[in-house]
Coordinates of C-alpha atoms and ligand atoms in Angstrom, one line a residue:
M31 CA 181.4 102.7 129.8
I32 CA 179.0 104.2 131.6
K33 CA 176.2 100.9 130.8
D34 CA 178.2 98.9 133.1
N35 CA 177.8 100.9 135.8
P36 CA 174.2 102.4 135.5
E37 CA 174.1 103.8 138.7
I38 CA 176.1 107.4 138.5
N39 CA 177.5 109.6 141.4
C40 CA 178.3 112.5 140.7
E41 CA 178.0 116.7 142.2
L42 CA 176.1 118.4 139.6
A43 CA 173.7 116.9 136.8
V44 CA 172.8 119.2 133.9
I45 CA 169.4 119.0 132.7
G46 CA 169.2 120.1 128.8
A47 CA 171.6 120.0 125.8
G48 CA 170.4 123.4 124.2
M49 CA 173.1 126.2 125.3
A50 CA 172.5 126.5 128.2
G51 CA 173.3 123.0 128.9
I52 CA 176.3 122.9 126.9
A53 CA 177.1 125.8 128.4
S54 CA 176.5 124.7 131.7
A55 CA 178.7 121.9 131.6
L56 CA 181.3 123.9 130.0
F57 CA 181.7 126.0 133.1
A58 CA 181.2 123.5 135.4
S59 CA 184.2 120.7 134.2
K60 CA 186.5 124.1 134.3
R61 CA 185.7 124.5 138.4
G62 CA 186.3 121.0 138.9
I63 CA 183.0 120.0 139.6
S64 CA 181.7 116.1 138.4
T65 CA 178.9 116.7 135.6
V66 CA 176.7 114.7 134.1
Q67 CA 174.6 116.0 131.7
V68 CA 171.4 114.7 129.5
G69 CA 169.6 115.7 127.3
L70 CA 167.8 115.2 123.7
T71 CA 168.9 116.8 120.1
S72 CA 168.2 120.7 121.4
G73 CA 167.3 123.6 118.8
I74 CA 170.9 124.2 119.1
I75 CA 171.0 122.0 115.5
F76 CA 168.6 124.7 113.8
A77 CA 170.8 128.0 115.1
S78 CA 172.5 129.8 113.1
G79 CA 176.0 129.8 114.7
L80 CA 175.4 133.8 115.8
I81 CA 176.2 134.6 119.4
D82 CA 173.9 137.3 120.4
L83 CA 174.0 139.1 123.9
M84 CA 171.2 141.5 123.6
G85 CA 169.9 143.6 120.0
V86 CA 166.1 145.0 121.2
H87 CA 164.5 146.7 123.4
P88 CA 161.6 147.6 124.4
I89 CA 160.3 144.8 121.7
S90 CA 157.3 146.7 121.4
D91 CA 159.1 149.9 119.4
G92 CA 162.0 147.3 118.1
K93 CA 164.4 149.6 119.0
I94 CA 167.9 148.2 117.5
W95 CA 170.9 148.5 119.4
E96 CA 174.7 149.3 118.1
N97 CA 176.2 148.7 122.0
P98 CA 174.2 145.3 123.8
W99 CA 175.9 146.4 126.9
K100 CA 173.7 149.8 126.9
A101 CA 170.6 148.2 125.7
I102 CA 171.1 145.7 128.8
N103 CA 171.1 148.6 131.0
A104 CA 168.2 149.9 129.5
L105 CA 166.8 146.7 129.6
T106 CA 167.2 146.0 132.9
S107 CA 165.9 149.3 134.6
D108 CA 162.6 148.6 132.5
I109 CA 162.3 145.2 132.6
P110 CA 163.9 144.3 136.8
N111 CA 162.9 140.9 136.7
H112 CA 164.8 139.9 133.4
P113 CA 167.5 137.6 134.1
F114 CA 170.1 140.0 132.8
A115 CA 169.1 141.7 135.6
R116 CA 169.8 139.8 138.2
I117 CA 174.0 139.1 137.0
N118 CA 176.0 141.3 137.4
K119 CA 177.7 143.4 133.8
D120 CA 181.7 141.9 134.7
D121 CA 180.2 138.6 135.5
I122 CA 178.5 138.5 131.8
H123 CA 182.2 140.0 130.5
K124 CA 183.5 136.5 131.9
A125 CA 181.1 134.3 130.9
F126 CA 182.1 135.3 127.2
E127 CA 185.7 135.4 128.4
E128 CA 185.3 132.0 129.4
F129 CA 183.1 130.4 126.6
L130 CA 185.1 132.0 123.3
A131 CA 189.0 131.0 125.0
F132 CA 187.2 127.6 124.4
M133 CA 185.3 127.8 121.1
N134 CA 188.6 129.1 120.0
N135 CA 190.7 126.3 121.7
A136 CA 188.1 124.1 120.6
G137 CA 188.6 124.8 116.6
L138 CA 185.9 127.2 116.4
P139 CA 187.0 130.4 117.1
Y140 CA 184.4 133.3 116.9
C141 CA 185.2 137.1 116.3
R142 CA 183.0 139.9 118.0
Y143 CA 183.7 143.8 119.0
E144 CA 183.9 144.1 122.7
N145 CA 181.4 146.6 123.2
R146 CA 179.3 146.8 120.0
N147 CA 176.5 144.9 117.9
A148 CA 178.3 143.3 114.8
K149 CA 176.2 143.4 111.7
M150 CA 176.0 139.8 109.4
I151 CA 173.8 139.4 105.8
M152 CA 171.5 136.8 106.3
P153 CA 170.4 133.8 103.9
V154 CA 167.7 136.2 101.9
G155 CA 169.5 139.6 102.1
S156 CA 168.1 141.2 105.8
V157 CA 170.9 142.5 108.6
K158 CA 171.6 140.9 112.0
H159 CA 172.9 142.8 114.3
T160 CA 174.5 140.0 116.6
Y161 CA 177.7 139.9 119.6
C162 CA 179.7 136.8 118.1
V163 CA 180.1 135.5 114.7
P164 CA 182.0 132.5 113.7
Q165 CA 186.0 133.6 112.3
T166 CA 184.4 131.8 109.3
M167 CA 181.7 134.4 108.6
W168 CA 183.7 137.3 110.0
N169 CA 184.9 138.3 106.8
G170 CA 181.2 139.7 105.5
V171 CA 180.4 141.8 108.5
L172 CA 183.4 143.7 107.3
A173 CA 182.8 143.7 103.6
L174 CA 179.1 145.5 104.5
E175 CA 180.7 147.8 106.5
K176 CA 183.2 148.6 103.6
K177 CA 180.8 148.2 101.3
C178 CA 183.8 146.6 99.3
S179 CA 183.6 144.8 95.3
C180 CA 181.7 141.2 96.5
L181 CA 180.2 138.3 94.6
I182 CA 177.6 136.4 96.8
I183 CA 177.8 132.6 95.7
D184 CA 174.8 131.1 95.3
I185 CA 174.7 127.2 94.8
R186 CA 172.3 125.5 92.3
G187 CA 169.3 123.4 94.3
L188 CA 170.3 124.9 97.5
R189 CA 167.1 126.1 98.7
G190 CA 166.8 128.7 101.8
F191 CA 170.1 130.6 100.4
S192 CA 169.6 133.2 97.8
A193 CA 172.3 135.5 96.3
R194 CA 170.3 137.0 93.9
Q195 CA 168.0 138.2 97.1
I196 CA 171.2 139.1 98.8
T197 CA 172.0 141.6 96.6
E198 CA 168.2 143.1 95.4
T199 CA 167.8 143.8 99.0
L200 CA 171.5 145.1 99.7
K201 CA 172.4 146.9 96.1
T202 CA 170.6 150.6 96.9
S203 CA 173.5 150.6 99.8
W204 CA 176.2 148.6 98.2
P205 CA 176.3 148.7 95.0
A206 CA 179.7 147.1 94.5
L207 CA 178.2 143.9 95.1
R208 CA 176.5 141.2 92.7
H209 CA 176.0 137.4 92.6
A210 CA 177.1 134.4 90.6
R211 CA 174.9 130.8 90.2
I212 CA 177.5 128.1 90.0
S213 CA 176.5 123.8 90.8
F214 CA 178.3 122.5 93.6
P215 CA 181.2 119.8 91.8
N216 CA 179.6 116.6 90.4
T217 CA 175.6 118.2 92.0
D218 CA 174.8 118.6 88.6
H219 CA 171.9 115.5 88.3
L220 CA 170.5 116.8 91.4
E221 CA 167.5 118.6 91.7
E222 CA 168.4 119.9 95.6
V223 CA 171.0 119.4 97.2
Y224 CA 171.5 120.6 101.5
T225 CA 174.3 121.8 103.4
E226 CA 175.2 119.0 105.4
P227 CA 176.5 117.1 102.8
I228 CA 177.9 119.5 101.3
A229 CA 179.7 120.4 104.2
R230 CA 181.3 116.8 104.7
C231 CA 182.3 116.7 101.0
L232 CA 184.7 119.7 101.5
S233 CA 186.4 117.6 104.3
L234 CA 188.5 116.0 101.2
S235 CA 191.3 118.7 99.9
E236 CA 190.2 117.6 96.2
N237 CA 186.9 119.1 96.7
R238 CA 187.7 122.0 98.1
K239 CA 190.0 122.7 94.6
A240 CA 186.7 121.3 92.3
L241 CA 185.1 124.2 94.0
A242 CA 187.2 126.5 93.8
Q243 CA 188.0 125.7 90.1
I244 CA 184.3 126.5 89.4
V245 CA 184.7 129.3 91.4
I246 CA 187.5 131.6 90.0
P247 CA 185.9 132.5 86.8
H248 CA 183.1 134.5 88.9
V249 CA 185.8 136.8 91.1
K250 CA 186.7 139.3 88.5
D251 CA 187.1 142.4 90.0
A252 CA 185.9 141.5 93.6
S253 CA 188.1 141.9 96.6
M254 CA 185.8 140.0 99.0
V255 CA 183.8 136.6 97.9
G256 CA 180.4 135.2 100.3
F257 CA 179.1 131.4 100.5
P258 CA 176.1 130.2 102.0
A259 CA 177.6 128.6 105.5
I260 CA 179.0 125.1 103.7
F261 CA 182.5 125.2 105.1
G262 CA 182.8 121.8 106.6
I263 CA 181.7 120.8 110.7
H264 CA 184.8 119.5 111.8
N265 CA 187.4 121.7 110.1
S266 CA 185.3 124.3 109.4
V267 CA 188.7 127.4 110.0
E268 CA 191.1 124.9 108.1
I269 CA 188.6 124.6 104.9
Y270 CA 188.3 128.6 105.5
R271 CA 191.7 128.9 105.0
D272 CA 192.5 126.6 102.2
L273 CA 189.7 127.3 99.9
Q274 CA 190.7 131.1 100.6
E275 CA 194.4 130.5 99.4
M276 CA 192.8 128.7 96.4
I277 CA 190.4 131.6 95.2
G278 CA 192.8 134.2 96.2
V279 CA 190.6 136.7 97.5
T280 CA 189.0 136.6 101.0
I281 CA 185.9 134.7 101.9
F282 CA 183.7 134.6 104.2
E283 CA 180.3 132.4 104.8
I284 CA 176.7 133.6 105.4
P285 CA 174.3 131.6 107.7
T286 CA 171.9 129.6 105.9
I287 CA 167.8 129.0 107.1
P288 CA 167.3 126.1 109.5
P289 CA 169.0 122.8 110.0
S290 CA 172.6 124.9 109.4
I291 CA 175.9 123.2 109.6
T292 CA 176.4 126.3 112.1
G293 CA 174.4 124.8 114.8
L294 CA 175.8 121.4 113.8
R295 CA 179.2 122.6 114.5
I296 CA 178.5 123.6 117.8
K297 CA 176.5 120.7 118.7
E298 CA 179.4 118.4 117.3
T299 CA 182.5 120.6 119.0
F300 CA 180.9 120.6 122.8
E301 CA 180.3 116.5 121.9
S302 CA 183.1 116.1 121.8
Q303 CA 185.2 118.1 124.0
L304 CA 183.3 117.9 127.2
P305 CA 183.8 114.6 127.8
Q306 CA 187.4 114.5 127.8
K307 CA 186.8 117.4 129.9
G308 CA 185.4 114.9 132.4
V309 CA 181.6 115.2 131.6
R310 CA 179.4 112.6 131.1
L311 CA 177.3 112.4 128.2
L312 CA 174.1 110.9 128.4
L313 CA 172.9 112.1 124.9
Q314 CA 168.9 111.4 123.6
K315 CA 168.1 110.3 126.8
K316 CA 165.6 112.4 129.1
V317 CA 165.2 112.8 132.6
L318 CA 161.7 110.4 133.2
K319 CA 161.8 111.4 137.4
V320 CA 163.8 113.4 139.8
H321 CA 163.4 112.3 143.7
R322 CA 164.9 114.2 146.9
N323 CA 167.6 111.8 148.8
K324 CA 169.7 113.1 151.4
G325 CA 170.1 116.6 150.5
G326 CA 170.2 115.6 146.7
F327 CA 168.8 114.4 144.0
V328 CA 168.3 110.8 142.4
L329 CA 167.5 111.0 138.4
D330 CA 166.5 108.4 136.8
I331 CA 167.2 108.4 132.8
G332 CA 166.3 106.7 129.8
G333 CA 163.8 106.6 126.4
S334 CA 161.1 105.0 128.2
D335 CA 161.9 103.5 130.8
T336 CA 165.2 104.3 133.1
E337 CA 168.7 103.0 131.9
Y338 CA 170.8 104.9 134.4
T339 CA 169.9 106.6 137.9
V340 CA 172.1 109.7 138.2
K341 CA 172.8 110.6 142.0
A342 CA 173.4 114.4 142.1
K343 CA 173.8 116.7 145.1
G344 CA 172.6 119.6 142.3
I345 CA 170.5 120.4 139.3
I346 CA 171.2 122.8 136.5
L347 CA 167.7 122.8 135.1
A348 CA 168.7 124.6 131.0
S349 CA 165.5 122.5 129.9
G350 CA 164.5 125.3 127.5
R351 CA 160.3 126.4 126.9
F352 CA 158.0 124.6 124.6
L353 CA 160.1 123.7 121.4
G354 CA 162.5 121.8 123.6
G355 CA 160.4 120.6 126.4
G356 CA 161.5 122.3 129.6
L357 CA 157.6 124.1 129.4
H358 CA 154.3 122.9 129.0
A359 CA 150.9 125.0 128.2
D360 CA 147.8 122.9 128.6
R361 CA 144.7 124.5 127.7
K362 CA 144.4 126.9 131.6
Q363 CA 148.2 126.8 132.1
I364 CA 151.8 126.6 131.5
R365 CA 153.6 124.0 133.9
E366 CA 157.3 123.0 133.9
S367 CA 158.0 119.5 133.0
I368 CA 159.8 117.4 135.2
F369 CA 159.6 119.0 139.0
N370 CA 156.4 120.6 138.5
L371 CA 157.9 123.9 139.8
P372 CA 156.0 127.2 139.9
V373 CA 155.8 129.5 136.2
F374 CA 155.3 132.8 136.2
Q375 CA 151.8 132.4 133.8
V376 CA 151.3 135.5 131.9
G377 CA 147.2 136.0 132.3
E378 CA 144.3 134.3 130.3
R379 CA 145.3 131.7 127.4
K380 CA 143.4 133.5 124.6
N381 CA 146.1 136.4 125.1
W382 CA 148.9 134.1 125.0
H383 CA 149.4 134.8 121.8
S384 CA 148.7 137.7 119.1
Q385 CA 146.5 137.4 116.4
N386 CA 149.7 137.5 114.2
F387 CA 152.0 134.8 114.2
L388 CA 154.8 137.6 113.0
D389 CA 153.7 140.7 115.5
P390 CA 157.1 142.1 116.1
K391 CA 155.8 143.0 119.4
G392 CA 156.0 139.3 120.1
H393 CA 153.3 136.6 122.1
L394 CA 152.4 136.7 125.3
I395 CA 153.1 133.6 125.7
N396 CA 156.9 134.5 125.8
M397 CA 157.3 135.9 128.6
A398 CA 156.2 132.6 131.3
G399 CA 158.7 130.8 132.7
L400 CA 161.0 130.4 135.9
E401 CA 160.8 133.2 138.8
I402 CA 164.4 133.1 140.0
D403 CA 166.3 134.3 142.9
N404 CA 169.9 136.5 142.4
M405 CA 171.7 132.6 142.7
F406 CA 169.3 131.6 140.0
H407 CA 167.3 129.1 142.2
P408 CA 163.6 128.8 140.5
L409 CA 161.3 130.3 143.2
D410 CA 158.2 128.7 144.5
S411 CA 155.0 130.4 145.2
L412 CA 156.0 132.3 148.5
G413 CA 159.8 133.6 146.4
K414 CA 161.7 131.3 148.3
P415 CA 163.7 129.0 146.7
V416 CA 162.4 124.9 146.2
F417 CA 165.4 123.6 147.0
K418 CA 168.7 124.9 147.8
T419 CA 170.9 123.0 144.9
L420 CA 168.3 123.0 141.8
F421 CA 169.3 126.3 139.8
A422 CA 168.0 127.1 136.7
A423 CA 169.4 128.6 133.2
G424 CA 168.5 130.2 129.4
S425 CA 165.4 129.7 127.5
I426 CA 163.4 128.4 130.7
L427 CA 163.8 132.0 132.8
A428 CA 160.7 134.0 132.9
H429 CA 160.5 137.4 131.9
Q430 CA 162.7 137.6 128.7
D431 CA 161.6 136.6 124.7
W432 CA 164.8 136.0 123.6
L433 CA 163.9 135.3 119.8
R434 CA 162.7 139.4 119.2
M435 CA 164.9 140.5 122.0
K436 CA 167.9 138.7 120.1
C437 CA 169.4 138.0 123.5
G438 CA 169.1 133.8 123.0
S439 CA 172.6 131.9 123.9
G440 CA 174.0 135.6 124.8
L441 CA 171.4 135.0 128.0
A442 CA 172.0 131.5 128.2
I443 CA 175.6 131.4 128.4
A444 CA 175.6 134.5 131.4
S445 CA 173.0 132.5 133.1
A446 CA 174.9 129.2 132.8
F447 CA 177.6 131.2 134.4
A448 CA 175.8 132.5 136.8
A449 CA 174.2 128.8 138.6
V450 CA 177.2 127.2 138.1
N451 CA 179.1 129.9 140.0
A452 CA 175.9 129.7 142.5
F453 CA 176.2 126.0 143.4
K454 CA 180.0 125.6 143.5
K455 CA 179.1 128.4 146.5
Q456 CA 176.0 126.5 147.8
V457 CA 178.1 123.0 148.1
Ligands
LIG252 C1 165.8 127.6 114.5 C2 166.5 128.7 115.5 C3 167.9 129.7 115.4 C4 168.1 130.6 116.5 N1 169.5 131.7 116.2 C5 169.8 131.5 117.1 C6 170.6 132.8 117.1 O1 171.2 133.8 115.5 N2 171.8 133.4 117.8 C7 171.6 133.4 118.9 O2 172.0 134.2 119.9 N3 170.2 132.2 119.5 C8 170.2 131.9 118.9 N4 169.0 130.6 119.1 C9 169.0 130.3 120.3 C10 169.9 128.9 120.7 O3 170.5 128.2 120.3 C11 168.7 128.5 122.1 O4 168.3 127.5 121.4 C12 168.4 129.2 122.9 O5 169.3 130.0 123.3 C13 168.1 128.3 124.1 O6 168.8 127.0 125.0 P1 168.1 126.2 126.5 O7 169.3 126.0 126.2 O8 167.9 127.2 127.0 O9 166.8 125.5 125.3 P2 167.1 124.3 124.4 O10 167.9 125.0 123.3 O11 165.5 124.7 123.8 O12 167.3 123.2 125.1 C14 167.0 122.4 125.6 C15 166.5 121.3 125.9 O13 166.1 120.3 127.4 C16 166.4 119.3 127.0 N5 165.4 118.8 128.0 C17 163.8 119.3 127.9 N6 163.0 118.0 128.9 C18 164.1 117.4 129.3 C19 164.0 116.4 130.3 N7 162.8 115.3 129.8 N8 165.2 115.3 130.0 C20 166.3 115.9 129.4 N9 166.3 116.6 129.0 C21 165.2 117.5 128.0 C22 165.9 119.5 125.8 O14 166.0 117.9 125.1 C23 166.9 120.1 124.8 O15 168.5 119.2 124.8 C24 168.2 129.8 117.9 C25 167.4 129.1 118.4 C26 166.5 128.6 117.1 C27 165.7 126.8 117.7

């Protein structure tokens, strides 16, 4: 038990439990690097489960790309400091192959077109371009492409998912789309229902049977049926196949609004798999302080007081932006929270945010972050690596607005791959 040994020695400490942190811990464990990962619950539990690689560039034109690799070419030529410009394309491919193979083996398989983005129906009828889609959602991509006769199921009391609105929004281009509203078994008396308890309920086969019985009379001529994402947390593929067989037509899930079970699936998959690969997880703990020690680092970790001391040769800083806590904005400037590393600033505070919160061009503040070299070392004010064995990955990096560029998880995965390989080379 870790608690009996509050001093832990490892080669690599990963700070962060978001997509960049879990991907770093995964890649490190696969390279035989002894790794400790520390972090609080991240934005991953809000995530749609879709893995974007690169969707929009330039943000100011809102140009949507069919081919994410061509988008990366255009982006890196226009913004040479974007972190994607520091990773060669082969490595981005390899990062995805390794990450997706892990997900597949862990029972959370993804589908993709290797060289084009897929189009996915979103919970209120918009269509999103993304790169990798959970297998339980993939038939939704095909249904939208083929515009086949399709039924979308609404669940009474489930807020933020509207089959009616999906149908209304898409019906001009997809006349064979219709919707039906059902009550989830045994929830008639409830005013509101939530995806997580419903998903957990479906782990029991009798509940799947009951749901299938309710849905079947609505299917009629539909060749596909779409559901909000509710097909379990740990065994989504089994539940999806089972329901599909019982209902008798092809089915699929559609992402719901946050917090969604699709993000929870990723989080719980990693939390169960990483320890089996030798990663020590110190979750729901914070790095309180970091000291330098004989070419490496000593990290004080805990809630408010130090509970563990971790000695590591190197660190991957994947502590996110403002939501994750990796960056902090005070009245004058943006700071990095743990090391006080230099942060690429974006001018005066009054220009950080656009007047319009939903401005499609984004907010300048989202381009702030850490400057890095090609080894993913954070740089000091002279442009030199701050420490030889300190690396950064994910949304903390400067010159990218992942939300608007639609590159969130892809950038997290690719930069984690680059940072781990750089660490391996360096030590
Ligand atoms: C609502 C929402 C929807 C999303 N949808 C998509 C999508 O559809 N497609 C897509 O590709 N991506 C999506 N993403 C983005 C993606 O999931 C990642 O959030 C994003 O790539 C950033 O990941 P990150 O690991 O860099 O940072 P974060 O997820 O912010 O993680 C930062 C981590 O660092 C930890 N940390 C910070 N300070 C400390 C400290 N002192 N000590 C220890 N730990 C610390 C935090 O606790 C957290 O665990 C979505 C994100 C959100 C929030």
